[in-house]
Amino acid sequence: MKLEISYHLENFIGGNLIGPLSGKFIDNINPATAEVYGQIPDSGSKDIEAAVHAAQQAFPAWSVTPVEQRFKILNRIAELIDANLDELALAETNDNGKPLWLSKKVDIPRASANFRFFATGIMHFATESHNMEDKAVNYTLRQPIGIVGCISPWNLPLYLFTWKIAPALAAGNCVLAKPSEVTPVTAFLLSKICKEAGLPDGVLNIIHGTGPGAGEAIVSHPAVKAISFTGSTRAGERIASIAAPKFKKLSLELGGKNPAIIFADCDWEKMLFNTIRSSFANQGEICLCGSRILVEESVYEKFKTDFVNWVKNGLKVGDPLDAESKQGAIVSKTHYEKILHCIEMAKKEGGKILCGGNAVKLEGRCANGYFIQPTVIEGLGPNCKTNQEEIFGPVVTLQSFRNEEEALQLANATQYGLAATIWTNDISKANRVAAKVESGIIWVNCWLLRDLRTPFGGLKNSGVGREGGWEALRFFTEAKNVCIEL
Ligand code: NAD
């Protein structure tokens, strides 16, 4: 099967591609060119009602479909994603603005890896049993929940969308899924792949639209029993306020303000290369990017010189279709303006711009696109807005610390707790800091190295619940304990 990229999107409900019942559409804009290049259904509660109906029809058969069969279908979806790598990567880049090489190398391969991982995962998923000596035996029965909602953001569009959908389907649920309205095309193409792979009609329903429109209709529908959400802390709070009083199961993967903690005794070259990546990969639009770089005082000046030099000379901002571009476009005009506003605020707070700080005007095809220079700022204390609020763009701050204790104070001085990176060759120090840093994910001498079996998620205002491996399959099942007296 070869996908034809179409930019006039439709919802995928009950196995059919259909327009929104309201007949309304939203413009889809390519951030690299600022041109409208597609239309997205502006779905609402009636579309969600139709999707719930389709899911209810499909659930009885899908929930008892043998795992070997679910494995085959999910694995086939993975194969079809791989077979359409070029088309999906191009669609993702046009939607999101990220370099095409990055979509090809990371985003799309990871989407098929997600399906493959959970296809095999469900074949090995086991439940516990507890033996009460000669009195009784208990076993845990894990059954699919029913209809679940999966809502994802724009930064890693197909990668994060499939990270939720794959375990939900593998565990035998029927799904209502909504991609971000800012980057919907790969999810639309996935509808066609799922049909081709033989996923029964109504098992996966993909509905397009805004958060307050389609998103809230999914979250508030009484038939949707669990919500897996990735996005901003603000939207997560709103979703929790709707879902929690209805006692729905909730997994919330939210914002971050991640520290990169650099000790003087680290492997300098490796640290520098990876700190460039962790600061600016995907234009800094990865929830796991380190936006607060904390450097031990004795090497602060050396770090500043080496880092700024690399940022100035090694990170070409350019057309996402150009293989030489290291930084593509910011995802939308709104987000571009927000980032520029944050840079202005940093200046008002007394921050010194060491490099970047401005929009980039390209020539040709991308003359009107939303591009920003990678930006490094110093001279700001831990409590200012720039070091407290998530910017989610190519902007990092530098702060220095005197010792381990001060590094931890700075690292933990935000409402967030998603990810942290520690750079040191002292294994004991790495372990001490990892135990005390308030983050759900901690990398020592590496960044973004992911084993899909490990629990993934944040502490504090970065979310609740864990994705990944058995955690995800447990989330998407209801546990019942059966006690049998002997
Ligand atoms: P967002 O919260 O604006 O939107 C995310 C998704 O939620 C979109 O599909 C949107 O339409 C939907 N949505 C928004 N409001 C909603 C509502 N009231 N009800 C239901 N759905 C709603 O986030 P974004 O701007 O798309 O993404 C950027 C944010 O996502 C950043 O804060 C980033 O840190 C976070 N993020 C977190 C992780 C993680 O794993 N923790 C991963 C990626 C991105």
Short mmCIF file of C-alpha atoms and ligand atoms in Angstrom, two decimals:
data_model
loop_
_atom_site.label_atom_id
_atom_site.label_comp_id
_atom_site.label_asym_id
_atom_site.label_seq_id
_atom_site.Cartn_x
_atom_site.Cartn_y
_atom_site.Cartn_z
CA MET A 1 0.00 0.00 0.00
CA LYS A 2 1.29 3.46 -0.92
CA LEU A 3 -0.37 6.38 0.84
CA GLU A 4 -1.55 9.35 -1.13
CA ILE A 5 -1.15 12.45 0.98
CA SER A 6 -4.40 14.38 1.02
CA TYR A 7 -4.76 17.58 2.97
CA HIS A 8 -8.55 17.78 3.09
CA LEU A 9 -9.00 15.73 6.24
CA GLU A 10 -11.93 13.67 7.43
CA ASN A 11 -12.75 11.91 10.68
CA PHE A 12 -12.33 8.14 10.89
CA ILE A 13 -15.49 6.82 12.53
CA GLY A 14 -16.75 3.24 12.37
CA GLY A 15 -14.17 2.46 9.68
CA ASN A 16 -15.37 5.28 7.40
CA LEU A 17 -13.76 8.57 6.49
CA ILE A 18 -16.43 11.22 6.96
CA GLY A 19 -16.60 14.99 7.31
CA PRO A 20 -17.66 16.71 10.53
CA LEU A 21 -21.44 16.69 11.11
CA SER A 22 -21.42 20.48 11.50
CA GLY A 23 -19.81 20.84 8.05
CA LYS A 24 -17.24 23.20 9.60
CA PHE A 25 -13.50 23.01 8.95
CA ILE A 26 -10.40 24.72 10.36
CA ASP A 27 -7.48 25.87 8.19
CA ASN A 28 -4.25 23.88 8.44
CA ILE A 29 -1.17 26.07 8.09
CA ASN A 30 2.37 25.06 7.11
CA PRO A 31 4.53 26.95 9.66
CA ALA A 32 7.56 27.00 7.34
CA THR A 33 5.66 28.99 4.71
CA ALA A 34 2.70 30.43 6.67
CA GLU A 35 0.44 29.16 3.88
CA VAL A 36 -2.92 27.48 4.38
CA TYR A 37 -2.47 24.07 2.80
CA GLY A 38 -5.29 21.97 4.18
CA GLN A 39 -8.59 21.74 6.01
CA ILE A 40 -9.29 19.96 9.31
CA PRO A 41 -12.73 18.89 10.55
CA ASP A 42 -13.92 21.15 13.38
CA SER A 43 -15.66 18.29 15.19
CA GLY A 44 -17.95 18.59 18.19
CA SER A 45 -20.13 16.53 20.50
CA LYS A 46 -22.25 15.05 17.68
CA ASP A 47 -19.18 13.58 16.01
CA ILE A 48 -18.03 12.22 19.36
CA GLU A 49 -21.46 10.68 19.89
CA ALA A 50 -21.16 8.92 16.52
CA ALA A 51 -17.67 7.69 17.42
CA VAL A 52 -18.86 6.39 20.80
CA HIS A 53 -21.67 4.52 19.04
CA ALA A 54 -19.19 2.93 16.61
CA ALA A 55 -16.85 1.98 19.48
CA GLN A 56 -19.73 0.44 21.46
CA GLN A 57 -20.61 -1.73 18.45
CA ALA A 58 -17.01 -2.86 18.05
CA PHE A 59 -16.07 -3.47 21.69
CA PRO A 60 -17.74 -6.87 22.38
CA ALA A 61 -15.83 -8.59 19.57
CA TRP A 62 -12.53 -6.69 19.94
CA SER A 63 -12.32 -7.22 23.71
CA VAL A 64 -12.32 -11.00 23.22
CA THR A 65 -10.22 -11.09 20.05
CA PRO A 66 -7.29 -13.42 20.84
CA VAL A 67 -4.03 -11.61 21.58
CA GLU A 68 -2.37 -13.43 18.66
CA GLN A 69 -4.84 -11.73 16.32
CA ARG A 70 -4.40 -8.31 17.95
CA PHE A 71 -0.64 -8.82 17.64
CA LYS A 72 -0.96 -9.55 13.90
CA ILE A 73 -3.05 -6.45 13.19
CA LEU A 74 -0.90 -4.07 15.25
CA ASN A 75 2.24 -5.51 13.75
CA ARG A 76 0.78 -5.03 10.27
CA ILE A 77 0.08 -1.37 11.14
CA ALA A 78 3.76 -1.03 12.09
CA GLU A 79 4.82 -2.56 8.75
CA LEU A 80 2.59 -0.18 6.80
CA ILE A 81 3.98 2.82 8.71
CA ASP A 82 7.48 1.70 7.74
CA ALA A 83 6.43 1.16 4.13
CA ASN A 84 5.14 4.75 4.00
CA LEU A 85 8.04 6.41 5.82
CA ASP A 86 8.63 9.07 3.16
CA GLU A 87 4.99 10.14 2.83
CA LEU A 88 4.41 10.25 6.59
CA ALA A 89 7.66 12.14 7.25
CA LEU A 90 6.81 14.75 4.65
CA ALA A 91 3.30 15.17 6.06
CA GLU A 92 4.72 15.57 9.56
CA THR A 93 7.26 18.16 8.46
CA ASN A 94 4.68 20.18 6.54
CA ASP A 95 2.39 20.16 9.59
CA ASN A 96 4.98 20.79 12.28
CA GLY A 97 7.91 22.67 10.72
CA LYS A 98 10.57 20.25 12.01
CA PRO A 99 13.39 19.25 9.65
CA LEU A 100 12.41 16.45 7.28
CA TRP A 101 15.50 14.41 8.20
CA LEU A 102 14.32 14.45 11.83
CA SER A 103 10.80 13.27 10.95
CA LYS A 104 12.37 10.46 8.91
CA LYS A 105 14.99 9.50 11.45
CA VAL A 106 13.04 9.80 14.70
CA ASP A 107 9.32 10.56 14.59
CA ILE A 108 7.99 8.07 12.06
CA PRO A 109 10.29 5.13 12.97
CA ARG A 110 9.28 5.62 16.59
CA ALA A 111 5.57 5.49 15.63
CA SER A 112 6.01 2.05 14.05
CA ALA A 113 8.20 0.99 17.00
CA ASN A 114 5.32 1.88 19.34
CA PHE A 115 2.91 -0.43 17.50
CA ARG A 116 5.48 -3.21 17.28
CA PHE A 117 6.41 -2.87 20.95
CA PHE A 118 2.83 -3.13 22.25
CA ALA A 119 1.89 -5.80 19.68
CA THR A 120 4.55 -8.07 21.18
CA GLY A 121 3.98 -6.69 24.70
CA ILE A 122 0.40 -7.94 24.87
CA MET A 123 1.59 -11.45 23.93
CA HIS A 124 3.72 -11.50 27.09
CA PHE A 125 1.48 -9.55 29.46
CA ALA A 126 0.83 -11.58 32.61
CA THR A 127 -1.09 -10.98 35.81
CA GLU A 128 -0.24 -11.73 39.42
CA SER A 129 -1.50 -14.46 41.71
CA HIS A 130 -1.25 -14.53 45.51
CA ASN A 131 -1.33 -17.74 47.42
CA MET A 132 -2.70 -17.74 51.03
CA GLU A 133 -0.97 -20.97 52.05
CA ASP A 134 -3.66 -23.62 52.58
CA LYS A 135 -6.59 -21.16 52.76
CA ALA A 136 -7.11 -19.59 49.36
CA VAL A 137 -5.58 -18.48 46.11
CA ASN A 138 -6.11 -15.03 44.58
CA TYR A 139 -5.56 -14.09 41.02
CA THR A 140 -5.76 -10.75 39.29
CA LEU A 141 -7.93 -10.60 36.24
CA ARG A 142 -7.08 -7.71 33.94
CA GLN A 143 -9.77 -6.88 31.43
CA PRO A 144 -10.06 -4.13 28.83
CA ILE A 145 -11.72 -1.00 30.22
CA GLY A 146 -14.11 -0.41 27.33
CA ILE A 147 -13.99 2.89 25.46
CA VAL A 148 -10.99 5.09 26.20
CA GLY A 149 -9.93 8.56 25.04
CA CYS A 150 -6.41 9.42 23.81
CA ILE A 151 -5.51 13.09 23.28
CA SER A 152 -2.07 14.17 22.07
CA PRO A 153 -0.08 17.36 21.34
CA TRP A 154 1.65 18.80 18.26
CA ASN A 155 5.35 18.47 19.07
CA LEU A 156 5.90 14.79 18.17
CA PRO A 157 2.62 14.25 16.36
CA LEU A 158 2.51 10.61 15.23
CA TYR A 159 5.05 9.42 17.80
CA LEU A 160 3.00 10.53 20.83
CA PHE A 161 -0.36 9.71 19.24
CA THR A 162 0.68 6.07 18.66
CA TRP A 163 2.37 5.83 22.09
CA LYS A 164 -1.14 6.00 23.59
CA ILE A 165 -3.23 4.30 20.94
CA ALA A 166 -1.05 1.20 20.57
CA PRO A 167 -1.28 0.02 24.22
CA ALA A 168 -4.97 0.93 24.41
CA LEU A 169 -5.75 -1.23 21.36
CA ALA A 170 -3.36 -4.02 22.37
CA ALA A 171 -5.15 -4.31 25.72
CA GLY A 172 -8.50 -4.82 23.92
CA ASN A 173 -10.10 -1.39 24.25
CA CYS A 174 -11.91 0.65 21.64
CA VAL A 175 -10.44 4.11 21.25
CA LEU A 176 -11.55 7.66 20.55
CA ALA A 177 -8.38 9.51 19.63
CA LYS A 178 -7.81 13.18 18.92
CA PRO A 179 -4.53 14.47 17.52
CA SER A 180 -3.58 18.11 17.93
CA GLU A 181 -5.51 20.38 15.58
CA VAL A 182 -2.15 22.01 14.82
CA THR A 183 -0.59 18.82 13.35
CA PRO A 184 -3.35 16.43 12.26
CA VAL A 185 -2.23 14.99 8.91
CA THR A 186 -0.22 11.95 10.05
CA ALA A 187 -3.11 10.86 12.29
CA PHE A 188 -5.41 11.13 9.30
CA LEU A 189 -3.03 9.00 7.22
CA LEU A 190 -2.92 6.50 10.09
CA SER A 191 -6.71 6.03 9.64
CA LYS A 192 -6.05 4.69 6.13
CA ILE A 193 -3.24 2.47 7.37
CA CYS A 194 -5.42 0.96 10.11
CA LYS A 195 -8.17 0.19 7.59
CA GLU A 196 -5.66 -1.47 5.25
CA ALA A 197 -4.13 -3.46 8.15
CA GLY A 198 -7.51 -5.02 8.92
CA LEU A 199 -8.31 -3.28 12.21
CA PRO A 200 -12.05 -3.93 12.62
CA ASP A 201 -14.35 -0.95 12.04
CA GLY A 202 -15.05 1.14 15.13
CA VAL A 203 -12.09 -0.18 17.16
CA LEU A 204 -10.12 3.01 16.54
CA ASN A 205 -11.95 6.26 15.83
CA ILE A 206 -9.88 9.34 15.03
CA ILE A 207 -11.69 12.61 15.48
CA HIS A 208 -10.17 15.95 14.51
CA GLY A 209 -10.87 19.31 16.08
CA THR A 210 -9.97 21.73 18.83
CA GLY A 211 -9.37 21.01 22.51
CA PRO A 212 -12.43 22.86 23.83
CA GLY A 213 -14.58 21.40 21.00
CA ALA A 214 -13.73 17.77 20.17
CA GLY A 215 -11.32 17.24 23.10
CA GLU A 216 -13.70 18.18 25.89
CA ALA A 217 -16.52 16.23 24.24
CA ILE A 218 -14.35 13.09 24.50
CA VAL A 219 -13.31 13.80 28.09
CA SER A 220 -16.83 14.50 29.33
CA HIS A 221 -18.66 11.68 27.50
CA PRO A 222 -19.98 9.23 30.13
CA ALA A 223 -19.15 6.18 27.97
CA VAL A 224 -15.44 7.10 27.84
CA LYS A 225 -14.00 5.45 30.95
CA ALA A 226 -10.34 6.47 30.83
CA ILE A 227 -8.39 9.39 29.43
CA SER A 228 -4.74 9.34 28.44
CA PHE A 229 -3.66 12.92 27.76
CA THR A 230 -0.34 14.48 26.77
CA GLY A 231 -0.14 18.25 26.53
CA SER A 232 0.14 21.40 28.59
CA THR A 233 -0.31 21.57 32.36
CA ARG A 234 -3.08 24.14 31.83
CA ALA A 235 -5.14 21.77 29.61
CA GLY A 236 -4.32 18.83 31.93
CA GLU A 237 -5.79 20.75 34.85
CA ARG A 238 -8.96 21.46 32.88
CA ILE A 239 -9.26 17.81 31.80
CA ALA A 240 -8.75 16.58 35.37
CA SER A 241 -11.47 18.97 36.59
CA ILE A 242 -13.94 17.37 34.15
CA ALA A 243 -12.87 13.73 34.40
CA ALA A 244 -12.01 13.36 38.11
CA PRO A 245 -15.55 14.01 39.47
CA LYS A 246 -16.79 11.36 37.02
CA PHE A 247 -14.17 8.93 38.47
CA LYS A 248 -12.53 8.27 35.12
CA LYS A 249 -9.06 6.74 35.02
CA LEU A 250 -6.57 9.48 34.16
CA SER A 251 -3.03 9.54 32.86
CA LEU A 252 -1.68 13.07 32.40
CA GLU A 253 1.69 13.77 30.76
CA LEU A 254 2.20 17.52 31.10
CA GLY A 255 4.72 20.36 30.81
CA GLY A 256 8.27 20.65 32.07
CA LYS A 257 11.09 23.05 32.89
CA ASN A 258 13.85 20.53 32.92
CA PRO A 259 17.30 21.05 34.41
CA ALA A 260 20.54 19.88 32.79
CA ILE A 261 23.03 19.63 35.70
CA ILE A 262 26.65 19.84 34.57
CA PHE A 263 29.43 19.00 37.03
CA ALA A 264 33.06 19.93 36.34
CA ASP A 265 34.14 16.27 36.32
CA CYS A 266 32.03 15.24 33.31
CA ASP A 267 33.17 13.99 29.90
CA TRP A 268 33.28 17.47 28.33
CA GLU A 269 32.88 16.66 24.62
CA LYS A 270 30.08 14.17 25.17
CA MET A 271 28.30 16.56 27.53
CA LEU A 272 28.61 19.48 25.11
CA PHE A 273 27.30 17.53 22.11
CA ASN A 274 24.34 16.20 24.07
CA THR A 275 23.54 19.48 25.80
CA ILE A 276 23.25 21.09 22.37
CA ARG A 277 20.80 18.31 21.45
CA SER A 278 18.87 18.45 24.71
CA SER A 279 18.51 22.21 24.39
CA PHE A 280 17.58 22.62 20.73
CA ALA A 281 16.43 19.32 19.20
CA ASN A 282 13.11 19.80 17.42
CA GLN A 283 13.50 23.60 17.98
CA GLY A 284 13.40 22.94 21.74
CA GLU A 285 9.83 21.69 21.30
CA ILE A 286 10.28 18.39 23.15
CA CYS A 287 8.81 18.10 26.62
CA LEU A 288 12.10 16.43 27.69
CA CYS A 289 14.40 19.21 26.47
CA GLY A 290 16.57 20.76 29.18
CA SER A 291 15.69 24.45 29.27
CA ARG A 292 17.61 25.37 32.46
CA ILE A 293 21.31 24.59 32.16
CA LEU A 294 22.99 24.51 35.58
CA VAL A 295 26.79 24.53 35.45
CA GLU A 296 29.35 24.08 38.24
CA GLU A 297 30.99 27.45 38.94
CA SER A 298 34.56 26.32 38.18
CA VAL A 299 33.69 25.46 34.54
CA TYR A 300 30.91 28.00 33.96
CA GLU A 301 32.95 30.39 31.76
CA LYS A 302 34.43 27.54 29.71
CA PHE A 303 30.97 26.05 29.20
CA LYS A 304 29.53 29.41 28.20
CA THR A 305 32.24 29.97 25.57
CA ASP A 306 32.07 26.47 24.07
CA PHE A 307 28.28 26.23 24.14
CA VAL A 308 27.57 29.67 22.67
CA ASN A 309 30.19 29.11 19.99
CA TRP A 310 28.50 25.87 18.91
CA VAL A 311 25.01 27.43 18.97
CA LYS A 312 26.17 30.41 16.86
CA ASN A 313 28.06 28.36 14.30
CA GLY A 314 26.62 24.87 14.32
CA LEU A 315 22.83 25.20 14.32
CA LYS A 316 21.69 26.40 10.93
CA VAL A 317 18.10 27.65 10.93
CA GLY A 318 16.55 26.91 7.55
CA ASP A 319 13.91 25.39 5.31
CA PRO A 320 12.80 22.11 6.95
CA LEU A 321 13.08 20.39 3.55
CA ASP A 322 16.77 21.31 3.31
CA ALA A 323 18.98 18.47 4.60
CA GLU A 324 21.46 21.03 5.97
CA SER A 325 18.91 22.69 8.30
CA LYS A 326 19.45 21.84 11.95
CA GLN A 327 16.54 24.00 13.14
CA GLY A 328 13.21 24.18 11.32
CA ALA A 329 10.14 26.37 11.86
CA ILE A 330 8.27 26.98 15.11
CA VAL A 331 4.98 25.08 14.96
CA SER A 332 2.51 27.99 14.65
CA LYS A 333 2.23 31.76 14.56
CA THR A 334 0.73 31.78 18.06
CA HIS A 335 3.59 29.75 19.48
CA TYR A 336 6.20 31.79 17.58
CA GLU A 337 4.78 35.01 19.06
CA LYS A 338 4.69 33.44 22.52
CA ILE A 339 8.39 32.49 22.34
CA LEU A 340 9.41 35.95 21.11
CA HIS A 341 7.37 37.45 23.95
CA CYS A 342 9.20 35.20 26.46
CA ILE A 343 12.56 36.42 25.11
CA GLU A 344 11.44 40.03 25.57
CA MET A 345 10.30 39.20 29.10
CA ALA A 346 13.69 37.63 29.86
CA LYS A 347 15.36 40.90 28.80
CA LYS A 348 13.00 42.91 31.03
CA GLU A 349 13.83 40.60 33.92
CA GLY A 350 17.50 41.50 33.47
CA GLY A 351 18.62 38.55 31.37
CA LYS A 352 21.62 38.98 29.08
CA ILE A 353 21.19 37.45 25.61
CA LEU A 354 24.43 35.60 24.85
CA CYS A 355 23.28 34.60 21.36
CA GLY A 356 20.08 34.52 19.31
CA GLY A 357 17.08 36.38 20.69
CA ASN A 358 15.46 37.25 17.36
CA ALA A 359 13.18 35.96 14.64
CA VAL A 360 14.90 34.71 11.49
CA LYS A 361 13.78 35.94 8.06
CA LEU A 362 14.55 33.37 5.37
CA GLU A 363 14.37 33.90 1.63
CA GLY A 364 12.31 32.10 -1.00
CA ARG A 365 9.67 29.50 -0.11
CA CYS A 366 10.04 30.15 3.63
CA ALA A 367 10.08 33.98 3.53
CA ASN A 368 6.94 34.23 5.68
CA GLY A 369 7.66 31.23 7.94
CA TYR A 370 7.95 31.23 11.72
CA PHE A 371 11.66 30.83 12.49
CA ILE A 372 13.56 31.85 15.64
CA GLN A 373 17.30 31.87 16.37
CA PRO A 374 18.42 29.40 19.03
CA THR A 375 18.78 31.62 22.09
CA VAL A 376 20.99 31.43 25.18
CA ILE A 377 20.38 33.72 28.17
CA GLU A 378 22.33 34.26 31.40
CA GLY A 379 22.08 36.43 34.48
CA LEU A 380 18.63 35.36 35.70
CA GLY A 381 17.82 33.99 39.15
CA PRO A 382 15.86 30.79 39.75
CA ASN A 383 12.60 32.52 40.69
CA CYS A 384 12.08 34.78 37.68
CA LYS A 385 9.36 33.93 35.17
CA THR A 386 11.89 32.89 32.54
CA ASN A 387 13.20 30.17 34.85
CA GLN A 388 9.77 29.20 36.14
CA GLU A 389 7.44 29.09 33.14
CA GLU A 390 7.64 26.62 30.28
CA ILE A 391 8.67 28.35 27.02
CA PHE A 392 8.79 25.20 24.87
CA GLY A 393 11.04 26.65 22.20
CA PRO A 394 14.72 27.17 21.29
CA VAL A 395 15.49 29.20 24.43
CA VAL A 396 17.71 28.13 27.33
CA THR A 397 19.09 29.87 30.40
CA LEU A 398 22.45 29.36 32.11
CA GLN A 399 22.95 29.45 35.88
CA SER A 400 25.96 28.48 37.95
CA PHE A 401 26.14 26.50 41.19
CA ARG A 402 28.87 26.06 43.81
CA ASN A 403 28.23 22.52 45.04
CA GLU A 404 25.92 19.52 44.85
CA GLU A 405 23.48 20.96 47.37
CA GLU A 406 23.06 24.19 45.46
CA ALA A 407 22.69 22.28 42.16
CA LEU A 408 19.79 20.35 43.68
CA GLN A 409 18.17 23.50 45.08
CA LEU A 410 18.23 25.11 41.64
CA ALA A 411 17.13 21.94 39.85
CA ASN A 412 14.12 21.48 42.13
CA ALA A 413 13.08 25.14 42.23
CA THR A 414 10.09 24.85 39.86
CA GLN A 415 6.54 23.53 39.92
CA TYR A 416 7.54 20.94 37.29
CA GLY A 417 9.26 17.56 37.58
CA LEU A 418 9.41 15.87 34.21
CA ALA A 419 13.03 15.15 33.26
CA ALA A 420 16.57 15.95 34.41
CA THR A 421 20.01 15.30 32.97
CA ILE A 422 23.10 14.84 35.15
CA TRP A 423 26.64 15.09 33.76
CA THR A 424 29.42 13.70 35.98
CA ASN A 425 31.93 10.87 35.96
CA ASP A 426 31.50 10.35 39.72
CA ILE A 427 29.06 7.46 39.94
CA SER A 428 28.27 8.03 43.62
CA LYS A 429 27.46 11.68 43.00
CA ALA A 430 25.28 10.74 40.02
CA ASN A 431 23.30 8.32 42.20
CA ARG A 432 22.95 10.81 45.08
CA VAL A 433 21.69 13.57 42.79
CA ALA A 434 19.37 11.22 40.86
CA ALA A 435 17.72 10.16 44.13
CA LYS A 436 17.10 13.76 45.21
CA VAL A 437 16.20 15.47 41.97
CA GLU A 438 12.43 15.87 41.67
CA SER A 439 11.92 14.37 38.21
CA GLY A 440 10.16 11.33 36.83
CA ILE A 441 12.89 10.68 34.25
CA ILE A 442 16.60 11.12 34.95
CA TRP A 443 19.39 10.70 32.43
CA VAL A 444 22.99 10.31 33.60
CA ASN A 445 25.60 11.11 30.94
CA CYS A 446 23.06 10.78 28.14
CA TRP A 447 19.80 12.29 26.93
CA LEU A 448 16.65 10.91 25.31
CA LEU A 449 17.87 7.35 25.51
CA ARG A 450 14.59 5.47 25.85
CA ASP A 451 13.90 1.86 26.69
CA LEU A 452 10.18 1.55 25.95
CA ARG A 453 9.76 -0.94 28.82
CA THR A 454 10.56 1.66 31.49
CA PRO A 455 7.94 3.81 33.27
CA PHE A 456 7.61 7.22 31.65
CA GLY A 457 6.06 10.30 33.26
CA GLY A 458 6.48 13.32 35.47
CA LEU A 459 6.30 14.36 39.11
CA LYS A 460 4.73 17.52 40.57
CA ASN A 461 2.86 19.60 37.95
CA SER A 462 4.34 17.55 35.13
CA GLY A 463 1.60 14.98 35.51
CA VAL A 464 0.22 11.87 37.12
CA GLY A 465 0.36 8.26 35.99
CA ARG A 466 3.02 6.50 33.99
CA GLU A 467 3.19 5.41 30.38
CA GLY A 468 5.47 2.79 28.85
CA GLY A 469 5.76 -0.99 29.12
CA TRP A 470 3.57 -2.82 31.60
CA GLU A 471 2.52 0.52 33.14
CA ALA A 472 0.63 1.41 29.97
CA LEU A 473 -0.97 -2.02 29.62
CA ARG A 474 -1.97 -1.88 33.29
CA PHE A 475 -3.43 1.61 32.80
CA PHE A 476 -5.56 0.41 29.91
CA THR A 477 -7.00 -2.56 31.84
CA GLU A 478 -9.26 -2.86 34.88
CA ALA A 479 -7.90 -5.10 37.61
CA LYS A 480 -10.27 -7.44 39.45
CA ASN A 481 -9.13 -9.72 42.23
CA VAL A 482 -10.66 -13.19 42.30
CA CYS A 483 -10.26 -15.03 45.62
CA ILE A 484 -10.95 -18.78 45.69
CA GLU A 485 -11.15 -20.55 49.03
CA LEU A 486 -9.48 -23.93 48.92
P1 NAD B 1 -2.16 21.60 24.60
O1 NAD B 1 -2.45 21.27 26.01
O2 NAD B 1 -2.57 22.93 24.11
O3 NAD B 1 -2.91 20.56 23.63
C1 NAD B 1 -2.66 19.16 23.69
C2 NAD B 1 -3.86 18.42 23.15
O4 NAD B 1 -4.95 18.61 24.04
C3 NAD B 1 -4.35 18.92 21.79
O5 NAD B 1 -4.84 17.81 21.06
C4 NAD B 1 -5.47 19.86 22.16
O6 NAD B 1 -6.43 20.03 21.15
C5 NAD B 1 -6.07 19.15 23.37
N1 NAD B 1 -6.76 20.00 24.33
C6 NAD B 1 -6.48 21.28 24.67
N2 NAD B 1 -7.36 21.70 25.60
C7 NAD B 1 -8.19 20.66 25.85
C8 NAD B 1 -9.33 20.50 26.70
N3 NAD B 1 -9.76 21.47 27.46
N4 NAD B 1 -9.95 19.31 26.69
C9 NAD B 1 -9.51 18.29 25.92
N5 NAD B 1 -8.46 18.40 25.08
C10 NAD B 1 -7.81 19.58 25.05
O7 NAD B 1 -0.63 21.30 24.37
P2 NAD B 1 0.21 21.56 23.05
O8 NAD B 1 0.44 23.01 22.94
O9 NAD B 1 -0.39 20.80 21.91
O10 NAD B 1 1.58 20.80 23.40
C11 NAD B 1 2.62 21.38 24.11
C12 NAD B 1 2.58 20.96 25.57
O11 NAD B 1 2.60 19.55 25.68
C13 NAD B 1 3.78 21.45 26.34
O12 NAD B 1 3.35 21.92 27.59
C14 NAD B 1 4.62 20.19 26.51
O13 NAD B 1 5.47 20.20 27.63
C15 NAD B 1 3.56 19.16 26.66
N6 NAD B 1 4.08 17.84 26.36
C16 NAD B 1 4.26 16.96 27.39
C17 NAD B 1 4.78 15.69 27.14
C18 NAD B 1 4.99 14.69 28.25
O14 NAD B 1 5.23 13.53 27.95
N7 NAD B 1 4.92 15.08 29.51
C19 NAD B 1 5.10 15.32 25.83
C20 NAD B 1 4.91 16.24 24.81
C21 NAD B 1 4.39 17.50 25.08
#
